[in-house]
CSV table of C-alpha atoms and ligand atoms in Angstrom, one decimal:
chain,number,residue,atom,x,y,z
A,29,MET,CA,122.6,76.4,79.5
A,30,SER,CA,119.3,77.4,77.8
A,31,LEU,CA,117.4,80.5,78.7
A,32,PRO,CA,114.0,79.9,80.3
A,33,ARG,CA,111.2,80.1,77.7
A,34,GLN,CA,108.7,82.9,78.1
A,35,THR,CA,105.5,81.2,79.3
A,36,ALA,CA,102.1,82.6,80.2
A,37,SER,CA,103.2,82.6,83.9
A,38,ASN,CA,106.3,84.6,83.5
A,39,HIS,CA,105.2,86.9,80.7
A,40,ARG,CA,103.8,90.2,82.1
A,41,PRO,CA,101.6,91.8,79.4
A,42,GLN,CA,102.0,95.5,79.3
A,43,MET,CA,98.9,97.2,80.7
A,44,PRO,CA,98.4,100.9,80.0
A,45,LEU,CA,98.2,103.2,83.0
A,46,ARG,CA,94.6,103.9,83.8
A,47,ALA,CA,94.6,105.3,87.4
A,48,VAL,CA,96.9,107.1,89.8
A,49,ILE,CA,96.1,106.2,93.4
A,50,PHE,CA,97.2,108.7,96.0
A,51,ASP,CA,98.0,108.2,99.6
A,52,VAL,CA,96.9,111.2,101.8
A,53,ASP,CA,99.0,111.9,104.8
A,54,GLY,CA,102.5,112.9,103.8
A,55,THR,CA,101.7,112.5,100.1
A,56,LEU,CA,98.9,115.0,99.3
A,57,ALA,CA,99.9,117.2,102.2
A,58,GLU,CA,102.3,117.1,105.2
A,59,THR,CA,99.4,116.7,107.6
A,60,GLU,CA,101.0,114.9,110.5
A,61,LEU,CA,103.0,117.4,112.6
A,62,GLY,CA,101.0,120.5,111.7
A,63,GLY,CA,97.5,118.8,111.6
A,64,HIS,CA,97.0,115.4,113.2
A,65,LEU,CA,99.5,115.9,116.1
A,66,PRO,CA,98.1,119.1,117.5
A,67,ALA,CA,94.6,117.7,117.2
A,68,PHE,CA,95.5,114.5,119.1
A,69,ASN,CA,97.1,116.7,121.9
A,70,GLN,CA,94.1,119.0,122.1
A,71,ALA,CA,91.7,116.1,122.3
A,72,PHE,CA,93.8,114.6,125.2
A,73,ALA,CA,93.9,117.9,127.0
A,74,GLU,CA,90.1,118.5,126.6
A,75,ALA,CA,89.5,115.0,128.0
A,76,GLY,CA,91.6,115.9,131.1
A,77,LEU,CA,94.4,113.6,130.2
A,78,ASP,CA,98.0,114.6,130.9
A,79,TRP,CA,99.2,113.0,127.7
A,80,HIS,CA,101.2,115.2,125.4
A,81,TRP,CA,103.0,113.8,122.4
A,82,SER,CA,106.1,115.6,121.2
A,83,ALA,CA,106.9,115.8,117.5
A,84,GLU,CA,109.7,113.2,118.0
A,85,GLU,CA,107.5,110.8,119.9
A,86,TYR,CA,104.8,111.2,117.3
A,87,LEU,CA,107.1,110.4,114.4
A,88,GLY,CA,107.8,107.1,116.2
A,89,LEU,CA,104.1,106.5,116.8
A,90,LEU,CA,103.4,106.8,113.0
A,91,ALA,CA,104.6,103.2,112.7
A,92,VAL,CA,101.2,102.4,114.1
A,93,THR,CA,98.7,103.4,111.4
A,94,GLY,CA,95.3,104.6,112.2
A,95,GLY,CA,94.5,107.2,114.9
A,96,LYS,CA,92.4,104.9,117.1
A,97,GLU,CA,95.1,102.2,116.9
A,98,ARG,CA,97.8,104.8,117.7
A,99,ILE,CA,96.0,106.0,120.8
A,100,ALA,CA,95.3,102.4,122.0
A,101,HIS,CA,99.0,101.5,121.4
A,102,TYR,CA,100.2,104.5,123.3
A,103,ALA,CA,97.8,103.7,126.2
A,104,ARG,CA,98.9,100.1,126.4
A,105,ASN,CA,102.6,101.2,126.7
A,106,SER,CA,102.3,104.3,128.7
A,107,ALA,CA,99.0,104.6,130.5
A,108,PRO,CA,98.0,101.2,132.0
A,109,GLU,CA,95.3,102.7,134.3
A,110,PHE,CA,93.5,104.0,131.1
A,111,VAL,CA,93.6,100.6,129.6
A,112,GLN,CA,92.0,99.1,132.7
A,113,ARG,CA,88.9,101.3,132.3
A,114,PRO,CA,85.9,99.1,131.6
A,115,ASP,CA,85.0,101.5,128.7
A,116,PHE,CA,88.5,101.5,127.2
A,117,ALA,CA,87.5,100.9,123.6
A,118,ASP,CA,84.7,103.6,123.8
A,119,ALA,CA,87.1,106.0,125.5
A,120,VAL,CA,89.6,105.6,122.7
A,121,ALA,CA,86.8,106.0,120.1
A,122,ARG,CA,85.6,109.2,121.8
A,123,LEU,CA,89.1,110.7,121.9
A,124,HIS,CA,89.6,109.8,118.2
A,125,ARG,CA,86.2,111.3,117.3
A,126,ARG,CA,87.1,114.6,118.9
A,127,LYS,CA,90.6,114.5,117.4
A,128,THR,CA,89.0,114.0,114.0
A,129,GLU,CA,86.7,117.0,114.5
A,130,LEU,CA,89.6,119.2,115.6
A,131,TYR,CA,91.7,118.2,112.6
A,132,ALA,CA,88.8,118.6,110.2
A,133,GLU,CA,88.0,122.1,111.4
A,134,ARG,CA,91.6,123.2,110.6
A,135,ALA,CA,91.8,121.3,107.3
A,136,ALA,CA,88.5,122.6,106.0
A,137,ALA,CA,89.6,126.1,106.9
A,138,GLY,CA,92.5,125.6,104.4
A,139,ALA,CA,95.2,125.5,107.1
A,140,ILE,CA,97.0,122.5,105.7
A,141,ALA,CA,98.4,123.1,102.2
A,142,LEU,CA,98.8,120.5,99.5
A,143,ARG,CA,102.4,119.5,98.6
A,144,PRO,CA,103.9,121.1,95.5
A,145,GLY,CA,102.8,119.4,92.3
A,146,ILE,CA,99.6,117.7,93.6
A,147,ARG,CA,97.2,120.2,92.1
A,148,ARG,CA,99.2,120.2,88.8
A,149,LEU,CA,99.3,116.4,88.6
A,150,LEU,CA,95.6,116.1,89.3
A,151,ASP,CA,94.9,118.5,86.5
A,152,GLU,CA,97.2,116.5,84.1
A,153,ILE,CA,95.4,113.3,85.1
A,154,THR,CA,91.9,114.8,84.4
A,155,ALA,CA,93.1,116.3,81.1
A,156,ALA,CA,94.4,113.0,80.0
A,157,GLY,CA,91.1,111.2,80.8
A,158,LEU,CA,92.8,109.0,83.5
A,159,VAL,CA,91.4,108.4,86.9
A,160,ALA,CA,92.6,109.7,90.3
A,161,ALA,CA,91.7,107.8,93.4
A,162,ILE,CA,92.8,107.7,97.1
A,163,ALA,CA,93.9,104.8,99.4
A,164,THR,CA,94.5,106.0,102.9
A,165,THR,CA,94.5,104.9,106.5
A,166,THR,CA,93.0,108.2,107.6
A,167,SER,CA,89.4,108.8,108.5
A,168,PRO,CA,87.1,109.7,105.7
A,169,ASP,CA,86.0,113.0,107.4
A,170,SER,CA,89.6,114.1,107.7
A,171,VAL,CA,90.3,113.3,104.0
A,172,ARG,CA,87.2,115.2,102.9
A,173,ALA,CA,88.0,118.2,105.0
A,174,LEU,CA,91.5,118.4,103.5
A,175,LEU,CA,90.2,118.1,99.9
A,176,VAL,CA,87.4,120.7,100.5
A,177,GLY,CA,89.9,123.0,102.3
A,178,GLN,CA,92.3,122.9,99.4
A,179,LEU,CA,90.3,122.1,96.3
A,180,GLY,CA,86.9,123.5,97.2
A,181,GLU,CA,83.6,121.8,97.6
A,182,ASP,CA,84.2,119.8,94.4
A,183,GLY,CA,87.5,118.6,95.7
A,184,PRO,CA,86.4,115.1,96.8
A,185,ALA,CA,84.7,114.6,93.4
A,186,ARG,CA,88.0,115.0,91.6
A,187,PHE,CA,88.7,111.4,92.8
A,188,ALA,CA,86.8,108.5,91.3
A,189,PHE,CA,87.0,106.6,94.5
A,190,ILE,CA,88.2,107.4,98.1
A,191,GLY,CA,89.2,104.4,100.1
A,192,ALA,CA,89.7,105.5,103.7
A,193,GLY,CA,89.9,104.5,107.3
A,194,ASP,CA,88.0,101.6,108.8
A,195,VAL,CA,86.5,100.4,105.6
A,196,VAL,CA,89.1,97.6,105.7
A,197,SER,CA,90.0,95.7,108.9
A,198,SER,CA,93.7,95.7,108.4
A,199,LYS,CA,95.3,99.1,107.7
A,200,LYS,CA,98.6,99.8,105.9
A,201,PRO,CA,101.2,98.2,105.7
A,202,ALA,CA,98.6,95.5,104.8
A,203,PRO,CA,97.5,95.7,101.2
A,204,ASP,CA,93.8,95.7,102.0
A,205,ILE,CA,93.0,99.4,101.4
A,206,TYR,CA,94.7,99.2,97.9
A,207,LEU,CA,92.8,95.9,97.1
A,208,HIS,CA,89.6,97.6,98.1
A,209,VAL,CA,90.3,100.6,95.8
A,210,LEU,CA,91.2,98.3,92.9
A,211,GLU,CA,87.9,96.4,93.3
A,212,ALA,CA,85.9,99.7,93.5
A,213,LEU,CA,87.7,101.0,90.3
A,214,GLY,CA,87.3,97.6,88.6
A,215,LEU,CA,91.0,97.8,87.6
A,216,ALA,CA,93.9,95.4,87.9
A,217,ALA,CA,97.0,96.3,90.0
A,218,GLY,CA,99.0,96.6,86.8
A,219,GLU,CA,96.7,99.3,85.4
A,220,CYS,CA,97.4,101.6,88.3
A,221,LEU,CA,100.3,103.5,89.9
A,222,ALA,CA,100.4,104.5,93.6
A,223,ILE,CA,102.0,107.5,95.1
A,224,GLU,CA,103.2,107.1,98.6
A,225,ASP,CA,105.5,108.9,101.1
A,226,SER,CA,106.5,106.3,103.6
A,227,ALA,CA,107.8,102.8,104.2
A,228,VAL,CA,104.5,101.7,105.6
A,229,GLY,CA,102.6,103.0,102.6
A,230,SER,CA,105.2,101.5,100.2
A,231,ALA,CA,104.8,98.1,101.8
A,232,ALA,CA,101.0,98.3,101.3
A,233,ALA,CA,101.3,99.2,97.6
A,234,ARG,CA,104.0,96.6,97.1
A,235,ALA,CA,101.9,93.9,98.8
A,236,ALA,CA,98.9,94.8,96.6
A,237,GLY,CA,101.2,94.4,93.5
A,238,ILE,CA,100.7,98.0,92.4
A,239,PRO,CA,103.7,99.8,90.9
A,240,PHE,CA,104.5,102.8,93.1
A,241,VAL,CA,106.5,106.1,93.3
A,242,VAL,CA,107.6,107.7,96.6
A,243,THR,CA,107.5,111.4,97.2
A,244,ALA,CA,109.6,111.5,100.4
A,245,HIS,CA,109.9,114.3,102.9
A,246,ALA,CA,111.9,115.1,106.1
A,247,GLY,CA,109.8,112.7,108.2
A,248,THR,CA,110.3,109.7,105.9
A,249,ARG,CA,113.6,110.3,104.1
A,250,GLY,CA,115.9,107.3,104.5
A,251,GLU,CA,113.0,104.8,105.1
A,252,ASP,CA,112.8,101.5,103.2
A,253,PHE,CA,111.1,102.2,99.8
A,254,SER,CA,112.3,99.1,98.1
A,255,GLY,CA,110.5,98.3,94.9
A,256,ALA,CA,109.7,101.9,94.2
A,257,LEU,CA,109.9,102.9,90.5
A,258,ALA,CA,111.3,106.2,91.6
A,259,VAL,CA,111.9,108.1,94.8
A,260,VAL,CA,111.8,111.9,94.7
A,261,ASP,CA,111.8,114.6,97.4
A,262,GLY,CA,108.6,116.0,96.0
A,263,LEU,CA,106.6,116.0,92.8
A,264,GLY,CA,108.0,119.5,92.0
A,265,ASP,CA,106.3,122.6,90.6
A,266,GLU,CA,107.2,126.0,89.2
A,267,GLY,CA,110.2,127.2,91.2
A,268,GLN,CA,110.2,124.1,93.4
A,269,PRO,CA,112.1,121.5,91.4
A,270,ALA,CA,111.8,117.8,92.3
A,271,ARG,CA,115.1,116.1,93.2
A,272,PRO,CA,115.5,112.5,92.3
A,273,LEU,CA,116.6,110.3,95.2
A,274,ALA,CA,116.5,106.8,93.7
A,275,GLY,CA,115.2,104.8,90.7
A,276,MET,CA,114.0,106.4,87.5
A,277,VAL,CA,114.4,110.1,86.8
A,278,ALA,CA,111.9,112.6,85.5
A,279,ALA,CA,112.5,114.2,82.1
A,280,GLY,CA,112.3,117.7,83.5
A,281,ASP,CA,112.5,119.4,86.9
A,282,ARG,CA,109.2,118.0,88.0
A,283,VAL,CA,107.3,114.7,87.9
A,284,SER,CA,104.7,115.0,85.2
A,285,LEU,CA,102.0,112.5,84.2
A,286,ALA,CA,104.1,111.7,81.1
A,287,ASP,CA,106.9,110.6,83.5
A,288,LEU,CA,104.5,108.4,85.5
A,289,VAL,CA,103.2,106.8,82.3
A,290,ALA,CA,106.8,106.2,81.1
A,291,TRP,CA,107.9,104.7,84.4
A,292,HIS,CA,104.9,102.5,84.6
A,293,ALA,CA,105.5,101.3,81.0
A,294,ALA,CA,109.1,100.6,81.8
A,295,ALA,CA,108.2,98.6,84.9
A,296,SER,CA,105.8,96.3,83.1
A,297,HIS,CA,108.4,95.1,80.6
B,2,XBP,C1,98.4,108.1,107.9
B,2,XBP,C2,97.9,107.5,109.1
B,2,XBP,C3,96.7,108.1,109.8
B,2,XBP,C4,96.9,109.6,110.3
B,2,XBP,C5,95.9,110.0,111.3
B,2,XBP,O1,97.7,107.5,106.8
B,2,XBP,O2,98.4,106.5,109.6
B,2,XBP,O3,96.4,107.3,111.0
B,2,XBP,O4,98.2,109.6,111.0
B,2,XBP,O5,94.6,109.9,110.8
B,2,XBP,P1,98.1,107.6,105.2
B,2,XBP,P2,93.4,109.2,111.6
B,2,XBP,O6,99.5,107.9,105.1
B,2,XBP,O7,97.7,106.2,104.7
B,2,XBP,O8,97.2,108.6,104.6
B,2,XBP,O9,93.5,109.7,113.0
B,2,XBP,O10,92.2,109.7,110.9
B,2,XBP,O11,93.6,107.7,111.5
B,3,MG,MG1,101.4,108.5,104.0
């Protein structure tokens, strides 16, 4: 039996890593239970609704990406009278607008910390002349508030491009937001590496053809990250070592840009 010849179609030329594309919620910071959830509940209460999502219920609702989509999904399943309102879509949009304001107030005040290793990795990316970008389902105002609250007024400018929210019509797990970011950066999928925290985000990166690493946490541990180059329980920092959970393993006790470059290179062989 002869081996298949390497042809143009099955030879994947090695492309150097040019950009690291970060997810936001769960990846840059654990925003959901301490940030988005209380903001949703406060917006519901202010609107006179008796809806109150528990942490457990909310973790299940995260399968529906996008705050407006999540509210509409919940209403369809649990509040049929709300769905029958003639202004249903506007009412959902109003709730979500208020929720975004409440979240942004807290995030901009610095109440939601970046996960260990994010600041370090961003510095390493900048020092190496590579590009950092963002691909998220979350609203642009929420992303901006988090970055300003944690990295200062110049925080958003640390990212060459921020792809967020309704700029695409299909949110993760669809690949659209990643494809949008690739187009904005003018890069091929193989020149980038995505960092995600969830199965939904992994599915989006995978569908876009972008090699990805997963930094899991209590809310996503055990989800399906198939195709990930590596799965860790965090990127790691001084005194907070990263534990490998699957795939390739970092050279030291934290995931450095050198690890990402090596993993990316190994994946393109
Ligand atoms: C996470 C999401 C978002 C947030 C809430 O996105 O699905 O909907 O839960 O934010 P990612 P909004 O992990 O891609 O960052 O209310 O602004 O949608
Ligand atoms: Mg996420």
